[in-house]
C-alpha positions as a printed NumPy array, in Angstrom:
array([[ 20.055,  11.315, -25.788],
       [ 16.361,  10.48 , -26.069],
       [ 14.005,   7.88 , -24.684],
       [ 13.796,   4.988, -27.196],
       [ 10.488,   3.86 , -28.696],
       [  9.882,   0.102, -28.717],
       [  7.105,  -1.568, -30.722],
       [  5.622,  -4.44 , -28.724],
       [  3.617,  -5.659, -31.708],
       [  6.238,  -8.172, -32.798],
       [  6.498,  -9.618, -29.297],
       [  2.742,  -9.866, -28.852],
       [  2.163, -11.663, -32.156],
       [  5.51 , -13.201, -33.01 ],
       [  7.62 , -16.216, -32.179],
       [ 10.288, -16.548, -29.513],
       [ 12.921, -14.931, -31.704],
       [ 10.693, -11.858, -32.07 ],
       [ 10.111, -11.775, -28.319],
       [ 13.824, -12.026, -27.644],
       [ 14.522,  -9.081, -29.975],
       [ 11.98 ,  -6.924, -28.148],
       [ 13.319,  -8.096, -24.787],
       [ 16.837,  -7.094, -25.863],
       [ 15.593,  -3.606, -26.775],
       [ 13.953,  -3.275, -23.349],
       [ 17.156,  -4.461, -21.69 ],
       [ 19.228,  -1.859, -23.546],
       [ 16.851,   0.979, -22.632],
       [ 16.675,  -0.046, -18.976],
       [ 20.471,  -0.276, -18.746],
       [ 20.987,   3.091, -20.415],
       [ 18.309,   5.455, -19.114],
       [ 15.644,   3.393, -17.333],
       [ 12.871,   4.689, -19.607],
       [ 11.338,   3.631, -22.909],
       [  8.144,   4.379, -24.823],
       [  5.926,   1.676, -26.288],
       [  3.735,   1.359, -29.34 ],
       [  1.871,  -1.78 , -30.376],
       [  0.804,  -2.489, -26.801],
       [ -2.706,  -3.643, -27.66 ],
       [ -4.623,  -1.289, -25.355],
       [ -7.502,   0.263, -27.264],
       [ -7.832,   3.999, -27.748],
       [-11.372,   3.816, -26.346],
       [-10.091,   2.549, -22.999],
       [ -7.588,   5.403, -22.763],
       [ -9.92 ,   8.099, -24.077],
       [-12.76 ,   7.128, -21.736],
       [-10.654,   7.542, -18.618],
       [ -8.952,  10.712, -19.817],
       [-12.334,  12.284, -20.591],
       [-13.756,  11.328, -17.196],
       [-10.633,  12.551, -15.411],
       [-10.684,  15.941, -17.126],
       [-14.348,  16.296, -16.2  ],
       [-13.621,  15.403, -12.567],
       [-10.715,  17.808, -12.14 ],
       [-12.614,  20.661, -13.811],
       [-15.186,  20.595, -10.996],
       [-15.222,  23.086,  -8.102],
       [-12.967,  22.214,  -5.175],
       [-15.909,  21.297,  -2.931],
       [-17.07 ,  18.6  ,  -5.338],
       [-13.598,  17.08 ,  -5.603],
       [-13.055,  17.143,  -1.848],
       [-16.133,  14.969,  -1.502],
       [-14.064,  12.131,  -2.985],
       [-11.397,  12.156,  -0.274],
       [-10.721,   9.056,   1.776],
       [-12.008,   9.576,   5.352],
       [ -8.659,   8.499,   6.845],
       [ -6.005,  11.127,   6.166],
       [ -2.835,   9.84 ,   4.568],
       [ -4.538,   6.964,   2.746],
       [ -3.539,   6.3  ,  -0.845],
       [ -7.074,   6.313,  -2.212],
       [ -9.341,   9.006,  -3.602],
       [ -8.755,  12.7  ,  -4.18 ],
       [ -5.754,  14.685,  -2.927],
       [ -5.666,  18.46 ,  -3.313],
       [ -2.832,  20.655,  -4.551],
       [ -0.007,  21.105,  -2.067],
       [ -0.332,  17.823,  -0.209],
       [  2.83 ,  16.101,  -1.423],
       [  6.481,  16.766,  -2.264],
       [  7.798,  13.745,  -4.14 ],
       [ 11.418,  14.788,  -3.724],
       [ 11.03 ,  14.106,   0.01 ],
       [ 11.229,  10.385,  -0.782],
       [ 14.77 ,  11.13 ,  -1.952],
       [ 15.499,  12.969,   1.311],
       [ 15.551,  16.246,  -0.633],
       [ 12.992,  18.587,   0.966],
       [ 11.274,  21.01 ,  -1.412],
       [  8.089,  23.083,  -1.595],
       [  4.897,  21.049,  -2.225],
       [  4.362,  19.825,  -5.768],
       [  1.992,  21.842,  -7.953],
       [ -0.435,  19.03 ,  -8.674],
       [ -3.63 ,  17.437,  -7.481],
       [ -4.337,  13.787,  -8.021],
       [ -6.778,  10.931,  -7.708],
       [ -5.418,   7.675,  -6.287],
       [ -6.894,   4.303,  -7.31 ],
       [ -5.949,   1.006,  -5.693],
       [ -6.455,  -2.559,  -6.964],
       [ -9.911,  -3.032,  -8.45 ],
       [-10.048,  -6.834,  -8.198],
       [ -9.668,  -7.879,  -4.57 ],
       [-10.123, -11.465,  -3.411],
       [-11.596, -12.877,  -0.202],
       [ -8.741, -15.134,   0.974],
       [ -6.363, -14.303,   3.817],
       [ -3.847, -12.571,   1.565],
       [ -6.405,  -9.764,   1.145],
       [ -8.368, -10.004,   4.403],
       [ -5.59 , -10.44 ,   6.992],
       [ -4.481,  -7.44 ,   9.029],
       [ -1.591,  -6.828,   6.653],
       [ -3.71 ,  -7.47 ,   3.59 ],
       [ -6.282,  -4.873,   4.627],
       [ -3.52 ,  -2.284,   4.85 ],
       [ -2.808,  -2.7  ,   1.15 ],
       [ -6.259,  -3.557,  -0.208],
       [ -8.513,  -0.991,   1.388],
       [-11.573,  -0.077,  -0.672],
       [-11.43 ,   2.56 ,  -3.349],
       [-13.256,   5.873,  -3.035],
       [-15.138,   7.028,  -6.133],
       [-16.496,  10.472,  -7.012],
       [-20.205,  11.091,  -7.488],
       [-19.484,  12.859, -10.752],
       [-18.812,  12.109, -13.5  ],
       [-21.012,   9.042, -13.344],
       [-18.745,   6.892, -15.529],
       [-15.513,   7.632, -13.621],
       [-15.469,   4.341, -11.667],
       [-16.223,   2.235, -14.747],
       [-13.595,   3.973, -16.889],
       [-10.934,   3.73 , -14.172],
       [-11.69 ,   0.044, -13.544],
       [-11.458,  -0.88 , -17.222],
       [ -8.217,   1.054, -17.61 ],
       [ -6.721,  -0.472, -14.459],
       [ -7.398,  -4.001, -15.718],
       [ -5.906,  -3.177, -19.118],
       [ -2.72 ,  -1.913, -17.464],
       [ -2.49 ,  -4.992, -15.23 ],
       [ -2.586,  -7.167, -18.342],
       [  0.065,  -5.053, -20.044],
       [  2.291,  -5.286, -16.961],
       [  2.15 ,  -9.07 , -17.141],
       [  3.377,  -8.932, -20.748],
       [  6.144,  -6.458, -19.908],
       [  7.332,  -8.556, -16.98 ],
       [  7.507, -11.65 , -19.174],
       [  9.659,  -9.723, -21.632],
       [ 11.741,  -8.504, -18.691],
       [ 12.263, -12.118, -17.627],
       [ 13.556, -12.991, -21.083],
       [ 15.893, -10.006, -20.987],
       [ 17.215, -11.104, -17.601],
       [ 17.756, -14.737, -18.7  ],
       [ 15.267, -16.287, -16.291],
       [ 12.179, -18.332, -17.098],
       [  9.623, -16.258, -19.002],
       [  7.023, -16.795, -16.282],
       [  9.431, -16.065, -13.402],
       [  7.577, -12.924, -12.318],
       [  4.021, -14.203, -12.863],
       [  3.315, -15.367,  -9.302],
       [  5.092, -12.353,  -7.836],
       [  2.869,  -9.705,  -9.444],
       [ -0.476, -11.512,  -9.736],
       [ -1.766,  -9.948,  -6.484],
       [  0.036,  -6.653,  -6.852],
       [ -0.291,  -3.833,  -4.333],
       [  0.313,  -1.339,  -7.122],
       [ -1.821,   1.736,  -7.608],
       [ -2.868,   4.152, -10.323],
       [ -2.657,   7.913, -10.076],
       [ -4.457,  10.434, -12.187],
       [ -2.099,  13.395, -11.859],
       [ -3.574,  16.773, -12.772],
       [ -1.289,  19.77 , -13.076],
       [ -3.475,  22.9  , -13.017],
       [ -2.758,  25.948, -15.113],
       [ -0.321,  28.193, -13.265],
       [ -1.659,  31.715, -12.831],
       [  1.119,  32.883, -10.514],
       [  4.833,  32.216, -10.3  ],
       [  5.86 ,  29.075,  -8.41 ],
       [  7.954,  29.398,  -5.265],
       [ 11.724,  28.989,  -5.691],
       [ 12.469,  25.34 ,  -6.354],
       [  8.792,  24.426,  -6.721],
       [  7.852,  22.121,  -9.615],
       [  4.769,  20.322, -10.832],
       [  6.483,  17.185,  -9.481],
       [  9.897,  17.226,  -7.848],
       [ 12.722,  14.916,  -8.866],
       [ 12.128,  11.367,  -7.654],
       [ 12.363,   7.714,  -8.543],
       [  9.434,   5.311,  -8.503],
       [  9.288,   2.647,  -5.846],
       [  8.255,  -0.66 ,  -7.368],
       [  8.381,  -2.449, -10.723],
       [  7.334,  -0.969, -14.052],
       [  5.404,   2.309, -14.253],
       [  3.206,   2.912, -17.325],
       [  2.359,   6.535, -18.123],
       [ -0.234,   7.967, -20.498],
       [  0.557,  11.667, -20.88 ],
       [ -0.266,  14.686, -22.993],
       [  1.758,  16.795, -25.407],
       [  1.424,  19.96 , -23.322],
       [  4.24 ,  22.273, -22.121],
       [  5.377,  21.674, -18.576],
       [  5.977,  17.966, -18.918],
       [  8.18 ,  15.033, -18.022],
       [ 11.969,  15.151, -17.895],
       [ 14.41 ,  12.342, -17.088],
       [ 18.011,  12.721, -15.985],
       [ 20.642,  11.356, -18.339],
       [ 23.74 ,   9.676, -16.951],
       [ 25.769,  12.819, -17.65 ],
       [ 23.426,  14.835, -15.402],
       [ 21.466,  16.617, -18.141],
       [ 17.678,  16.696, -17.959],
       [ 16.117,  15.238, -21.114],
       [ 12.597,  16.052, -22.303],
       [ 10.352,  13.008, -22.686],
       [  7.738,  13.281, -25.413],
       [  4.378,  12.048, -24.131],
       [  1.087,  11.271, -25.836],
       [ -2.04 ,   9.464, -24.653],
       [ -1.518,   6.303, -26.736],
       [  2.295,   6.104, -26.79 ],
       [  2.884,   4.946, -23.249],
       [  6.084,   5.829, -21.429],
       [  7.485,   3.044, -19.244],
       [ 10.114,   3.323, -16.526],
       [ 11.446,   1.009, -13.855],
       [ 11.243,   1.552, -10.117],
       [ 13.611,   0.949,  -7.222],
       [ 12.55 ,  -2.621,  -6.458],
       [ 13.025,  -3.757, -10.05 ],
       [ 16.47 ,  -2.138, -10.064],
       [ 17.328,  -4.088,  -6.909],
       [ 15.899,  -7.267,  -8.411],
       [ 18.226,  -6.892, -11.42 ],
       [ 21.201,  -6.273,  -9.097],
       [ 21.443,  -2.707, -10.49 ],
       [ 21.726,  -3.929, -14.067],
       [ 18.705,  -1.713, -14.779],
       [ 18.435,   1.915, -13.708],
       [ 15.631,   3.359, -11.599],
       [ 16.161,   6.877, -12.798],
       [ 15.356,  10.326, -11.459],
       [ 12.554,  12.139, -13.262],
       [ 10.463,  15.233, -12.659],
       [  7.607,  17.272, -14.119],
       [  8.632,  20.848, -14.841],
       [  6.571,  24.023, -14.889],
       [  5.11 ,  25.391, -18.124],
       [  6.383,  28.627, -19.657],
       [  4.995,  31.746, -17.985],
       [  1.651,  32.661, -19.502],
       [  0.834,  29.164, -20.78 ],
       [ -2.61 ,  28.607, -19.291],
       [ -3.075,  24.958, -20.156],
       [ -3.414,  22.246, -17.495],
       [ -1.923,  18.794, -17.971],
       [ -3.222,  15.32 , -17.148],
       [ -1.03 ,  12.236, -16.752],
       [ -2.261,   8.766, -15.838],
       [  0.427,   6.733, -14.096],
       [ -0.007,   3.022, -13.363],
       [  2.492,   1.786, -10.77 ],
       [  3.03 ,  -1.941, -10.596],
       [  4.364,  -3.088,  -7.237],
       [  5.045,  -6.758,  -6.472],
       [  2.795,  -8.708,  -4.106],
       [  3.387,  -7.425,  -0.592],
       [  4.695, -10.759,   0.703],
       [  7.316, -11.243,  -2.022],
       [ 10.943, -11.028,  -0.89 ],
       [ 12.982,  -9.185,  -3.491],
       [ 16.348, -10.906,  -3.872],
       [ 18.955,  -9.822,  -6.399],
       [ 19.211, -11.93 ,  -9.548],
       [ 22.919, -12.437,  -9.142],
       [ 25.488, -15.218,  -8.685],
       [ 26.168, -16.285,  -5.083],
       [ 28.059, -13.595,  -3.218],
       [ 27.515, -10.961,  -5.93 ],
       [ 24.281,  -9.369,  -4.679],
       [ 24.539,  -5.59 ,  -4.255],
       [ 21.467,  -5.311,  -2.009],
       [ 20.134,  -7.372,   0.891],
       [ 16.729,  -9.035,   0.456],
       [ 13.775,  -6.769,   1.168],
       [ 10.07 ,  -7.49 ,   1.46 ],
       [  7.988,  -5.71 ,  -1.175],
       [  5.304,  -4.288,   1.142],
       [  7.806,  -3.118,   3.746],
       [  9.823,  -1.251,   1.14 ],
       [  6.82 ,   0.624,  -0.213],
       [  5.61 ,   1.567,   3.257],
       [  9.03 ,   3.058,   4.004],
       [  8.937,   5.186,   0.856],
       [  5.319,   6.228,   1.422],
       [  6.104,   7.411,   4.938],
       [  8.671,   9.864,   3.597],
       [  6.098,  11.554,   1.343],
       [  3.296,  11.737,   3.901],
       [  1.407,   8.546,   3.058],
       [  0.753,   5.743,   5.439],
       [ -0.073,   2.267,   4.22 ],
       [ -3.744,   2.28 ,   3.274],
       [ -5.734,   1.208,   6.301],
       [ -9.204,  -0.186,   6.563],
       [-10.861,  -0.25 ,   9.949],
       [-12.397,  -3.502,  11.185]])
């Protein structure tokens, strides 16, 4: 088994029949393994390369410089987080040693001034980003990339709607003020043996809608669990994005689609190369109630509010909802 590659080019430039064919391919992948890779997505190489270059420069700095980009409130999902601060498997109630990664957390870059953003609840999810002093172009590159991913998410969710036999714009007003985030995950070179059971990122599922990943072809990478329990290597490259679905989208589809376990494994002993992955996590607007797309009486999950669900998952991994003081 392998993760299928889907070319979005036909959907982006074709007629409804072309879009339906691409939607059917997405549906098949999400039913089978919950992951697919995409070409023809329309995001320029310059947008990807600019952020990857800035991120590598940032993470190559001394620890003191990186720590200067921490959020002042501990447990906030913004800014820099050092190695050892998170164990993703804890969200699955499977305690493990801390993950062998450091990361930079970016929240929404376009925040409005109406009550959705400025209310007490809104401020929890739309606190300001923290940006590093160096490199100087980090904020610009991250902002441009974030906006490109938000546009791609809108296209993917419209294709998802077609696959699920609802109106093509069904999801539009449910993701247009997303509380999703972007993580620049950096897996340093390993110069000593990990602790027993310690991985670059422990086995976990994602929490929200679609995740879009730009990775690198470096040992010690992504694996996804097949339905027979085997762990399958996922080939990653900067411009061939890997997409997977999260828990809320699985619930929304009434478990038609699979939010699947995945992990990032350690490199072979002696391989001194680090690895950078950029993960964009779409999460529906915090006030959206996720109700199964199912006939009356056939729902497998009770309704759940988007923001409440993410806060519950965050709490298990040591994050609180982002908070901004008045």
